[in-house]
Short mmCIF file of C-alpha atoms in Angstrom, two decimals:
data_model
loop_
_atom_site.label_atom_id
_atom_site.label_comp_id
_atom_site.label_asym_id
_atom_site.label_seq_id
_atom_site.Cartn_x
_atom_site.Cartn_y
_atom_site.Cartn_z
CA MET A 1 6.27 -1.48 -31.24
CA SER A 2 3.48 -1.84 -33.72
CA GLY A 3 1.31 1.09 -34.65
CA MET A 4 4.06 3.73 -34.94
CA ARG A 5 7.09 4.69 -36.95
CA MET A 6 10.30 5.72 -35.18
CA LEU A 7 11.70 9.03 -36.41
CA ALA A 8 14.71 9.09 -34.10
CA THR A 9 17.06 6.64 -32.49
CA CYS A 10 18.23 6.39 -28.91
CA LEU A 11 21.05 4.65 -27.09
CA LEU A 12 20.20 2.05 -24.45
CA LEU A 13 22.90 1.63 -21.84
CA TRP A 14 23.10 -1.44 -19.61
CA GLY A 15 22.77 -0.63 -15.93
CA LEU A 16 20.82 2.09 -14.23
CA VAL A 17 18.68 4.04 -16.69
CA SER A 18 18.38 7.47 -15.17
CA THR A 19 16.75 9.29 -18.04
CA VAL A 20 14.20 8.02 -20.51
CA CYS A 21 15.15 8.51 -24.13
CA ARG A 22 12.03 10.18 -25.49
CA ALA A 23 12.18 9.30 -29.14
CA LYS A 24 9.66 11.07 -31.33
CA ALA A 25 7.08 8.85 -32.95
CA VAL A 26 4.11 9.10 -35.24
CA GLN A 27 1.17 6.88 -34.41
CA ASP A 28 -0.89 5.17 -37.09
CA GLY A 29 -4.07 5.93 -35.17
CA PRO A 30 -5.63 6.57 -31.77
CA VAL A 31 -5.91 3.99 -29.01
CA SER A 32 -9.55 3.15 -28.49
CA ILE A 33 -10.91 2.28 -25.05
CA ASN A 34 -13.95 0.04 -24.79
CA LEU A 35 -15.90 -0.17 -21.55
CA GLY A 36 -17.79 -3.28 -20.54
CA THR A 37 -19.95 -4.18 -17.60
CA ARG A 38 -19.41 -3.37 -13.95
CA VAL A 39 -17.23 -6.21 -12.66
CA ASN A 40 -16.56 -5.23 -9.07
CA THR A 41 -17.53 -2.83 -6.31
CA LEU A 42 -14.93 -1.17 -4.10
CA PRO A 43 -15.69 -0.87 -0.38
CA ASP A 44 -15.58 2.55 1.24
CA ALA A 45 -12.23 1.80 2.88
CA TRP A 46 -9.75 -0.11 0.76
CA LEU A 47 -6.68 2.09 0.29
CA GLY A 48 -4.01 2.83 2.85
CA VAL A 49 -0.39 3.18 3.93
CA GLY A 50 1.88 1.08 6.09
CA GLU A 51 4.29 2.22 8.80
CA GLU A 52 7.10 0.00 10.04
CA MET A 53 6.85 -0.68 13.81
CA TRP A 54 10.37 0.53 14.58
CA HIS A 55 9.71 3.68 12.56
CA PHE A 56 6.53 4.36 14.53
CA ILE A 57 8.34 3.81 17.86
CA GLU A 58 11.08 6.25 16.92
CA ALA A 59 8.54 8.78 15.70
CA ALA A 60 6.49 8.51 18.90
CA ALA A 61 9.62 8.83 21.04
CA ALA A 62 10.39 12.11 19.29
CA ASP A 63 6.77 13.37 19.31
CA ASP A 64 6.83 13.31 15.50
CA LEU A 65 3.30 11.90 15.39
CA GLN A 66 2.12 15.33 16.50
CA ASN A 67 3.74 16.96 13.47
CA PRO A 68 0.89 18.94 11.81
CA ARG A 69 2.38 18.37 8.36
CA LEU A 70 2.16 14.61 8.80
CA VAL A 71 -1.33 14.73 10.32
CA GLY A 72 -2.60 17.09 7.62
CA ALA A 73 -1.12 15.13 4.72
CA ILE A 74 -2.70 11.84 5.83
CA ALA A 75 -6.00 13.50 6.76
CA ALA A 76 -6.25 14.86 3.20
CA LEU A 77 -6.25 11.28 1.92
CA ALA A 78 -9.24 10.45 4.13
CA ARG A 79 -11.30 13.51 3.24
CA HIS A 80 -13.88 11.73 1.09
CA ARG A 81 -13.57 8.06 2.03
CA PRO A 82 -11.89 6.10 4.82
CA PHE A 83 -8.16 5.44 4.64
CA PHE A 84 -6.15 2.69 6.38
CA LEU A 85 -2.98 2.95 8.44
CA ARG A 86 -1.29 -0.38 9.20
CA VAL A 87 1.51 -0.30 11.79
CA GLY A 88 3.60 -3.47 11.71
CA GLY A 89 6.41 -5.17 9.88
CA ILE A 90 9.39 -7.21 10.99
CA THR A 91 9.91 -5.36 14.27
CA ALA A 92 6.31 -5.97 15.34
CA ASP A 93 7.74 -9.32 16.50
CA TRP A 94 10.39 -7.54 18.62
CA VAL A 95 8.02 -5.49 20.73
CA THR A 96 7.65 -5.64 24.50
CA TYR A 97 4.54 -3.80 25.67
CA ASP A 98 5.19 -1.45 28.59
CA VAL A 99 1.96 -0.21 30.19
CA SER A 100 3.55 1.29 33.31
CA ASP A 101 2.82 4.88 34.25
CA ALA A 102 6.20 6.10 32.99
CA CYS A 103 5.70 8.42 30.05
CA GLU A 104 9.11 9.98 29.64
CA GLN A 105 10.17 10.97 26.14
CA GLN A 106 13.55 9.35 25.62
CA GLN A 107 16.18 9.04 22.93
CA HIS A 108 15.76 5.62 21.31
CA HIS A 109 18.99 3.59 21.35
CA GLY A 110 20.89 6.90 21.32
CA LEU A 111 19.77 7.68 17.76
CA SER A 112 18.66 11.03 16.46
CA LEU A 113 14.87 10.94 16.18
CA ALA A 114 14.27 14.24 14.41
CA SER A 115 13.03 12.86 11.11
CA MET A 116 10.30 10.49 9.99
CA GLY A 117 11.94 10.15 6.59
CA ARG A 118 15.04 8.15 7.56
CA LEU A 119 15.61 4.40 7.38
CA ARG A 120 17.65 2.69 10.06
CA ASP A 121 20.83 1.14 8.70
CA PHE A 122 20.28 -2.57 9.19
CA SER A 123 19.56 -5.55 6.98
CA LEU A 124 15.95 -6.72 6.81
CA ASP A 125 17.09 -10.32 6.50
CA PRO A 126 16.44 -11.88 9.95
CA ALA A 127 19.17 -14.49 9.40
CA SER A 128 21.79 -11.75 9.09
CA LEU A 129 20.93 -9.83 12.23
CA SER A 130 23.30 -12.04 14.30
CA GLY A 131 21.80 -11.93 17.75
CA SER A 132 19.52 -8.96 17.37
CA TRP A 133 16.42 -10.64 15.96
CA PRO A 134 14.15 -10.94 17.82
CA ASP A 135 16.12 -10.89 21.07
CA ALA A 136 16.62 -7.12 21.33
CA PRO A 137 13.09 -6.07 22.25
CA GLU A 138 11.77 -2.65 21.41
CA ASN A 139 9.79 -1.18 24.31
CA LEU A 140 6.45 0.16 23.19
CA THR A 141 5.12 2.31 26.02
CA GLN A 142 1.53 3.13 26.68
CA CYS A 143 2.37 6.78 25.93
CA MET A 144 3.61 5.82 22.47
CA TYR A 145 0.45 3.84 21.81
CA ARG A 146 -1.73 6.72 22.95
CA GLN A 147 0.17 8.98 20.57
CA LEU A 148 -0.67 6.57 17.77
CA LEU A 149 -4.35 6.58 18.72
CA ASN A 150 -4.37 10.38 18.85
CA PHE A 151 -2.73 10.52 15.45
CA SER A 152 -5.21 8.05 13.93
CA VAL A 153 -8.14 10.12 15.17
CA ALA A 154 -6.63 13.44 14.07
CA ALA A 155 -5.79 12.06 10.64
CA ASN A 156 -9.16 10.25 10.39
CA VAL A 157 -7.66 6.87 9.50
CA GLU A 158 -8.71 3.31 10.32
CA LEU A 159 -5.93 1.67 12.32
CA MET A 160 -4.64 -1.91 12.00
CA PHE A 161 -1.96 -2.84 14.56
CA ASP A 162 0.46 -5.79 14.27
CA LEU A 163 1.12 -7.87 17.40
CA ASN A 164 4.19 -9.83 18.52
CA GLU A 165 3.98 -13.58 17.78
CA LEU A 166 7.52 -14.53 18.83
CA THR A 167 7.74 -13.64 22.54
CA GLY A 168 9.33 -16.59 24.34
CA ARG A 169 10.52 -18.29 21.18
CA ASP A 170 14.17 -18.97 20.39
CA CYS A 171 14.97 -17.95 16.82
CA HIS A 172 18.72 -18.60 17.08
CA VAL A 173 18.92 -22.34 17.02
CA ASP A 174 21.11 -24.26 14.57
CA ASN A 175 18.75 -23.42 11.73
CA THR A 176 18.90 -19.63 11.98
CA THR A 177 15.65 -19.15 10.05
CA HIS A 178 13.67 -21.33 12.44
CA CYS A 179 12.11 -20.41 15.79
CA GLU A 180 11.56 -22.96 18.54
CA GLY A 181 9.61 -22.93 21.77
CA ASP A 182 6.17 -21.92 22.96
CA TRP A 183 4.60 -18.53 22.46
CA ASN A 184 4.56 -16.67 25.79
CA THR A 185 1.46 -14.48 25.71
CA THR A 186 1.77 -13.02 29.24
CA ASN A 187 3.03 -9.62 28.08
CA LEU A 188 0.52 -9.50 25.23
CA GLU A 189 -2.37 -10.31 27.56
CA THR A 190 -1.26 -7.50 29.89
CA PHE A 191 -1.33 -5.11 26.92
CA LEU A 192 -4.78 -6.30 25.78
CA ARG A 193 -6.20 -5.95 29.30
CA TYR A 194 -4.75 -2.47 29.51
CA LEU A 195 -6.47 -1.47 26.25
CA LYS A 196 -9.76 -2.91 27.53
CA ASP A 197 -9.55 -1.32 30.98
CA GLU A 198 -8.59 2.08 29.57
CA ASP A 199 -11.25 1.87 26.84
CA LEU A 200 -8.63 2.35 24.12
CA ILE A 201 -10.28 0.36 21.32
CA LEU A 202 -11.62 3.42 19.55
CA PRO A 203 -14.31 3.43 16.84
CA ASN A 204 -11.67 3.89 14.13
CA PHE A 205 -9.72 0.79 15.25
CA HIS A 206 -9.94 -1.79 12.47
CA GLY A 207 -8.25 -4.70 14.22
CA PHE A 208 -5.12 -6.58 15.26
CA GLU A 209 -2.81 -8.40 12.87
CA LEU A 210 -0.61 -11.16 14.27
CA GLY A 211 3.06 -11.67 13.35
CA ASN A 212 4.93 -10.67 10.24
CA GLU A 213 6.30 -12.85 7.41
CA LEU A 214 6.98 -15.87 9.59
CA THR A 215 6.10 -18.63 7.14
CA ARG A 216 8.38 -18.11 4.11
CA SER A 217 11.52 -19.32 5.85
CA ASP A 218 9.53 -21.49 8.25
CA HIS A 219 10.33 -19.33 11.28
CA ILE A 220 7.18 -21.01 12.54
CA ASN A 221 5.21 -23.37 10.33
CA MET A 222 1.63 -22.80 9.28
CA THR A 223 0.22 -25.33 11.73
CA VAL A 224 1.75 -23.35 14.60
CA ASN A 225 0.65 -20.09 13.00
CA ILE A 226 -2.94 -21.30 12.86
CA ALA A 227 -2.78 -22.32 16.52
CA ASP A 228 -1.39 -18.89 17.44
CA ASN A 229 -4.24 -17.11 15.69
CA ARG A 230 -6.75 -19.27 17.53
CA ARG A 231 -4.94 -18.46 20.79
CA LEU A 232 -5.12 -14.74 20.06
CA ARG A 233 -8.84 -15.01 19.39
CA GLN A 234 -9.29 -16.83 22.71
CA LEU A 235 -7.37 -14.12 24.54
CA ILE A 236 -9.55 -11.42 23.01
CA GLU A 237 -12.74 -13.31 23.87
CA THR A 238 -11.48 -13.65 27.46
CA VAL A 239 -10.56 -9.99 27.82
CA TRP A 240 -13.60 -8.57 26.00
CA THR A 241 -16.56 -10.53 27.35
CA ASP A 242 -18.99 -8.44 25.31
CA ASN A 243 -18.94 -9.73 21.75
CA ALA A 244 -20.04 -6.36 20.33
CA THR A 245 -16.89 -4.62 21.62
CA ARG A 246 -14.30 -7.25 20.68
CA PRO A 247 -11.65 -6.09 18.19
CA LYS A 248 -11.20 -8.04 14.98
CA THR A 249 -8.11 -10.12 14.26
CA PHE A 250 -6.23 -10.75 11.01
CA GLY A 251 -3.36 -12.94 9.84
CA PRO A 252 -0.95 -14.44 8.87
CA SER A 253 0.83 -11.42 7.28
CA THR A 254 2.62 -13.80 4.92
CA ASP A 255 5.06 -12.96 2.15
CA ILE A 256 4.63 -16.23 0.29
CA CYS A 257 1.41 -17.64 -1.13
CA ASP A 258 1.38 -21.45 -1.47
CA ASP A 259 -0.70 -24.39 -0.27
CA THR A 260 -0.24 -23.27 3.33
CA SER A 261 -2.24 -20.11 2.53
CA ALA A 262 -5.27 -22.24 1.69
CA GLN A 263 -4.60 -24.22 4.86
CA PHE A 264 -4.81 -21.00 6.92
CA MET A 265 -7.98 -19.79 5.17
CA ASP A 266 -9.76 -23.13 5.50
CA ALA A 267 -8.85 -23.49 9.17
CA LEU A 268 -9.61 -19.94 10.31
CA THR A 269 -12.50 -18.65 8.21
CA GLY A 270 -14.99 -17.63 10.89
CA THR A 271 -12.22 -17.15 13.47
CA VAL A 272 -10.19 -14.35 11.93
CA SER A 273 -11.87 -11.52 10.04
CA GLY A 274 -9.33 -11.38 7.24
CA PHE A 275 -6.35 -13.00 5.53
CA THR A 276 -3.35 -10.67 5.20
CA PHE A 277 -0.47 -11.02 2.76
CA HIS A 278 2.39 -9.06 1.17
CA SER A 279 3.44 -8.60 -2.44
CA TYR A 280 6.83 -7.28 -3.58
CA PRO A 281 7.97 -8.04 -7.14
CA ASN A 282 11.32 -6.99 -5.63
CA LEU A 283 12.83 -5.14 -8.56
CA ASP A 284 16.41 -3.98 -8.07
CA ASP A 285 17.63 -0.50 -8.93
CA SER A 286 19.55 -1.60 -12.01
CA THR A 287 16.47 -2.95 -13.77
CA ALA A 288 13.61 -1.12 -12.06
CA PRO A 289 13.30 1.95 -14.33
CA ALA A 290 13.10 -0.12 -17.52
CA THR A 291 10.73 -2.67 -15.97
CA LEU A 292 8.46 0.07 -14.65
CA LEU A 293 8.14 1.33 -18.22
CA ASN A 294 7.28 -2.12 -19.60
CA PRO A 295 3.52 -2.30 -20.28
CA ALA A 296 3.49 -6.11 -20.29
CA TRP A 297 5.01 -6.23 -16.81
CA LEU A 298 2.71 -3.49 -15.54
CA ARG A 299 -0.26 -5.46 -16.85
CA THR A 300 0.61 -8.89 -15.44
CA GLY A 301 3.68 -8.79 -13.20
CA ILE A 302 2.52 -6.59 -10.38
CA MET A 303 0.51 -9.06 -8.38
CA LEU A 304 -1.13 -11.97 -10.19
CA ASN A 305 2.23 -13.03 -11.63
CA ASP A 306 4.40 -11.75 -8.79
CA SER A 307 7.22 -14.31 -8.90
CA HIS A 308 8.71 -13.25 -5.58
CA ALA A 309 5.72 -13.75 -3.30
CA ASN A 310 3.53 -15.76 -5.71
CA SER A 311 0.80 -13.50 -4.36
CA GLY A 312 -1.66 -14.29 -7.14
CA GLU A 313 -2.08 -17.71 -5.53
CA CYS A 314 -3.55 -16.10 -2.42
CA ILE A 315 -6.21 -14.43 -4.58
CA VAL A 316 -7.00 -17.70 -6.35
CA GLN A 317 -7.33 -19.57 -3.07
CA TRP A 318 -9.47 -16.87 -1.52
CA ASN A 319 -11.86 -16.88 -4.50
CA ALA A 320 -12.15 -20.67 -4.29
CA GLY A 321 -14.42 -20.56 -1.25
CA PRO A 322 -13.31 -18.40 1.71
CA ARG A 323 -14.50 -15.23 -0.02
CA GLN A 324 -18.02 -16.61 -0.32
CA GLU A 325 -17.92 -17.59 3.36
CA GLY A 326 -17.25 -14.01 4.43
CA LEU A 327 -13.46 -13.99 4.84
CA GLN A 328 -11.90 -10.70 3.76
CA VAL A 329 -8.45 -10.35 2.22
CA TYR A 330 -6.00 -7.53 2.90
CA LEU A 331 -2.76 -6.67 1.13
CA THR A 332 -0.97 -5.10 4.10
CA GLU A 333 2.42 -4.52 2.45
CA THR A 334 3.28 -3.91 -1.18
CA ASN A 335 5.37 -1.87 -3.55
CA SER A 336 7.47 -2.45 -6.64
CA ALA A 337 10.45 -3.28 -4.38
CA TYR A 338 11.45 -3.36 -0.74
CA THR A 339 11.77 -0.08 1.13
CA ASN A 340 15.53 0.21 0.68
CA SER A 341 15.17 0.71 -3.06
CA GLU A 342 16.17 4.08 -4.51
CA VAL A 343 13.37 3.98 -7.07
CA LEU A 344 10.40 3.98 -4.68
CA THR A 345 10.12 7.74 -4.23
CA THR A 346 10.60 8.60 -7.90
CA PHE A 347 8.21 9.53 -10.68
CA VAL A 348 8.77 6.32 -12.62
CA ASN A 349 7.48 4.26 -9.68
CA GLY A 350 4.19 6.03 -10.18
CA HIS A 351 3.62 3.72 -13.13
CA TRP A 352 3.48 0.94 -10.54
CA GLY A 353 1.51 3.03 -8.05
CA HIS A 354 -0.98 4.16 -10.66
CA THR A 355 -1.56 0.55 -11.66
CA ALA A 356 -1.63 -0.98 -8.18
CA PHE A 357 -3.22 2.06 -6.47
CA PHE A 358 -1.21 1.95 -3.29
CA ALA A 359 0.30 5.04 -1.78
CA LEU A 360 3.87 5.50 -0.62
CA VAL A 361 3.95 8.72 1.36
CA THR A 362 7.17 10.42 2.43
CA ILE A 363 6.60 13.60 4.39
CA ASP A 364 9.72 15.76 4.16
CA GLY A 365 8.36 19.00 2.80
CA GLY A 366 6.60 17.49 -0.18
CA GLY A 367 4.55 14.48 -1.20
CA ARG A 368 5.94 11.92 -3.60
CA THR A 369 4.20 10.98 -6.82
CA ASP A 370 2.32 8.07 -5.31
CA TYR A 371 0.86 10.39 -2.68
CA PHE A 372 -0.86 12.48 -5.34
CA ILE A 373 -2.02 9.40 -7.22
CA ALA A 374 -3.71 8.22 -4.02
CA LEU A 375 -5.07 11.71 -3.30
CA LEU A 376 -6.75 12.00 -6.69
CA PHE A 377 -8.02 8.46 -6.55
CA GLN A 378 -9.72 9.19 -3.22
CA GLU A 379 -11.10 12.46 -4.64
CA LEU A 380 -12.37 11.15 -7.97
CA VAL A 381 -13.26 7.46 -7.74
CA GLY A 382 -16.48 6.02 -6.39
CA HIS A 383 -17.19 2.33 -5.99
CA GLY A 384 -17.78 0.73 -9.39
CA VAL A 385 -15.01 -1.01 -11.36
CA LEU A 386 -15.67 -1.42 -15.08
CA ASN A 387 -14.29 -4.01 -17.47
CA THR A 388 -11.91 -2.21 -19.84
CA THR A 389 -10.09 -3.16 -23.05
CA THR A 390 -7.84 -1.18 -25.37
CA SER A 391 -6.82 -1.53 -28.99
CA SER A 392 -3.10 -1.39 -28.10
CA ASP A 393 -0.91 -3.49 -25.78
CA GLY A 394 1.55 -0.62 -25.44
CA VAL A 395 -0.66 1.35 -23.05
CA LEU A 396 -2.88 0.59 -20.06
CA ALA A 397 -6.36 1.83 -19.22
CA TYR A 398 -8.66 1.20 -16.29
CA ALA A 399 -12.13 2.59 -15.63
CA TYR A 400 -14.16 3.36 -12.51
CA CYS A 401 -17.46 4.97 -11.69
CA ALA A 402 -16.93 8.54 -10.50
CA ARG A 403 -17.54 9.53 -6.89
CA GLY A 404 -20.99 11.06 -6.52
CA SER A 405 -22.05 10.85 -10.18
CA ALA A 406 -22.68 8.46 -13.06
CA ASP A 407 -19.59 9.68 -14.94
CA VAL A 408 -16.54 7.52 -15.59
CA VAL A 409 -12.99 8.00 -14.32
CA LEU A 410 -10.30 6.67 -16.65
CA SER A 411 -6.87 5.77 -15.32
CA LEU A 412 -4.47 5.93 -18.26
CA LEU A 413 -0.78 4.98 -18.52
CA ASN A 414 1.56 5.54 -21.42
CA PRO A 415 4.91 3.97 -20.43
CA GLY A 416 6.22 4.03 -24.01
CA ASN A 417 8.53 6.50 -25.71
CA TYR A 418 5.84 7.84 -28.04
CA SER A 419 2.73 9.95 -27.48
CA ALA A 420 -0.54 8.06 -27.17
CA ASN A 421 -3.89 9.46 -28.29
CA PHE A 422 -6.80 7.81 -26.43
CA THR A 423 -10.44 7.77 -27.47
CA LEU A 424 -13.38 6.43 -25.45
CA GLU A 425 -15.84 4.46 -27.56
CA GLY A 426 -19.36 5.79 -27.36
CA TYR A 427 -18.39 9.11 -25.80
CA ALA A 428 -18.00 12.36 -27.75
CA GLY A 429 -17.80 14.89 -24.94
CA ASP A 430 -14.97 16.64 -23.13
CA PHE A 431 -12.84 15.34 -20.26
CA ASP A 432 -11.42 16.79 -17.08
CA LEU A 433 -7.77 15.73 -17.41
CA TYR A 434 -5.14 15.35 -14.67
CA LEU A 435 -1.85 14.64 -16.47
CA PHE A 436 1.10 13.41 -14.38
CA GLU A 437 4.57 14.27 -15.65
CA SER A 438 8.02 14.17 -14.10
CA SER A 439 9.16 17.55 -12.81
CA THR A 440 12.23 17.14 -15.05
CA SER A 441 13.08 15.04 -18.09
CA ASP A 442 14.41 12.41 -15.67
CA VAL A 443 11.88 9.75 -14.66
CA LEU A 444 13.89 9.25 -11.45
CA SER A 445 12.92 12.72 -10.31
CA ASN A 446 11.42 12.81 -6.80
CA GLN A 447 8.77 15.35 -7.75
CA THR A 448 5.83 15.40 -10.10
CA LYS A 449 3.80 17.93 -12.01
CA ILE A 450 0.09 17.63 -12.69
CA ASN A 451 -1.06 19.67 -15.67
CA GLY A 452 2.22 21.56 -15.45
CA GLN A 453 1.86 22.50 -11.77
CA LEU A 454 4.54 21.26 -9.35
CA MET A 455 2.95 19.26 -6.55
CA SER A 456 3.83 20.08 -2.93
CA MET A 457 2.28 20.59 0.48
CA ASP A 458 2.39 23.43 2.98
CA GLU A 459 3.59 23.46 6.60
CA MET A 460 0.23 22.11 7.80
CA GLY A 461 0.33 19.21 5.37
CA ASN A 462 -2.28 20.64 3.03
CA PRO A 463 -1.39 19.30 -0.40
CA THR A 464 -1.57 21.25 -3.60
CA MET A 465 -4.97 20.35 -5.01
CA PRO A 466 -4.52 19.51 -8.68
CA GLN A 467 -6.76 21.45 -11.01
CA PRO A 468 -8.14 19.66 -14.08
CA VAL A 469 -7.69 20.83 -17.64
CA SER A 470 -10.71 20.64 -19.91
CA THR A 471 -9.90 18.81 -23.11
CA HIS A 472 -11.64 17.03 -25.94
CA SER A 473 -8.61 14.92 -26.88
CA LEU A 474 -6.68 12.63 -24.55
CA VAL A 475 -3.04 12.78 -25.63
CA LEU A 476 -0.46 11.44 -23.17
CA PRO A 477 3.20 12.26 -23.81
CA PRO A 478 5.84 9.53 -23.39
CA SER A 479 6.26 8.02 -19.92
CA THR A 480 3.25 9.74 -18.35
CA TYR A 481 0.01 8.73 -16.71
CA ALA A 482 -3.28 10.47 -16.06
CA PHE A 483 -6.79 10.49 -14.72
CA ALA A 484 -9.53 11.62 -17.11
CA VAL A 485 -13.14 12.16 -16.04
CA THR A 486 -16.10 12.29 -18.42
CA ARG A 487 -18.58 15.15 -18.14
CA GLN A 488 -22.24 14.31 -17.48
CA TRP A 489 -22.05 11.13 -19.47
CA GLN A 490 -24.50 9.19 -17.26
CA SER A 491 -22.94 5.79 -17.83
CA SER A 492 -25.57 3.08 -17.47
CA GLU A 493 -23.15 0.95 -15.44
CA CYS A 494 -22.64 3.76 -12.94
CA GLN A 495 -26.13 5.18 -12.61
CA ALA A 496 -27.27 2.97 -9.75
CA SER A 497 -24.47 4.12 -7.44
CA GLY A 498 -21.01 5.39 -8.18
#
């Protein structure tokens, strides 16, 4: 890399890189950060977590949604600004809604339901489920749904709930990726009428999403998907005769952005409240650590150049007109890889999380790195997003207006194997620094330290609240990231409202 001289050598092994070789380096000079104008404004609620439908059903069956550690940990993320919880995923299209009076807590398929942190052992490829998808319905009882509502209120989150779009359709015809037949909405309408009659659309309910990733393999084509979303809207208008109380709807929960995405937006702007999509660069474990330490990939590969989902195209199409017409856009699933990857809970994935600002939360006695990234972002950041440039391509820097003041919050990443010294042009004061480091020398560690303090949470889910270090110089060691907040700077771009 330019701008430094290597004083040591390291050995790069092909395959899984479990430990970063931290070669010493001398920089030729500091990395300067230049702030420009305010280029965007964040809404109050824009960050959240997703829960797979089958995972939620198992948790509810075991009363895990009443776990105070889980409630407390999520509530901490919503302390200063709203936080989303989206319940959905592939098994949202398996669900049969049971609104009978039976509320027995049962073992689910004979599995042990003691832990929220476990993944069921099955392939997520629908074509490989050989008879199970989506013909083995998961019963979602009214007691389970009430548990979810109670959890959402206790944790102070806005809830988005994914509905079944495949009831009545045969997805096991000759083309195993295709689904044929008409959508049978009888069970869904029963569920909607139950929610209306029981007054279960609570103030924190954000809306219904329909289906999950049904267009990539043409399970149902976009023309049918558009018709289904119109049908859902009609059902809601029939059940909720008062327009002021009708829940919002969102779709199509797609994992591929192409010309059909524009087709959906153009057809349904004004009918649905938002367009939902997914973005997974889909790194594998053999290449993920090195890629997650590649500043070029962190800068461009996360979303706008996401080759797997082509998700940047959705943003382009949305900006071409639907945005101006009031359609919102929601990224309802994302991470650096799918959920079966070993790298997702590790410190190195925080380079992705710190850049994308999406939280992966695993509650098993401690929060993962991305949890504390999200926690500090909610604590520190206001609404303004500032244009930011740096004098080096080997690091990344982003800037936001601080919450409740005209100061600036810098988000800094140094994925390289040399220390980086940052300076902020036009500012000569001190910073409050929150430096994220792996708990060990291994970037695949599952724990993180902030300013040397190991992050954890107690039995009630209360997280360790990171304490800032006052510093005049911003030096980030190799493979670290940080938040740095100015002190009483009164940035002109942030004075109107943070």
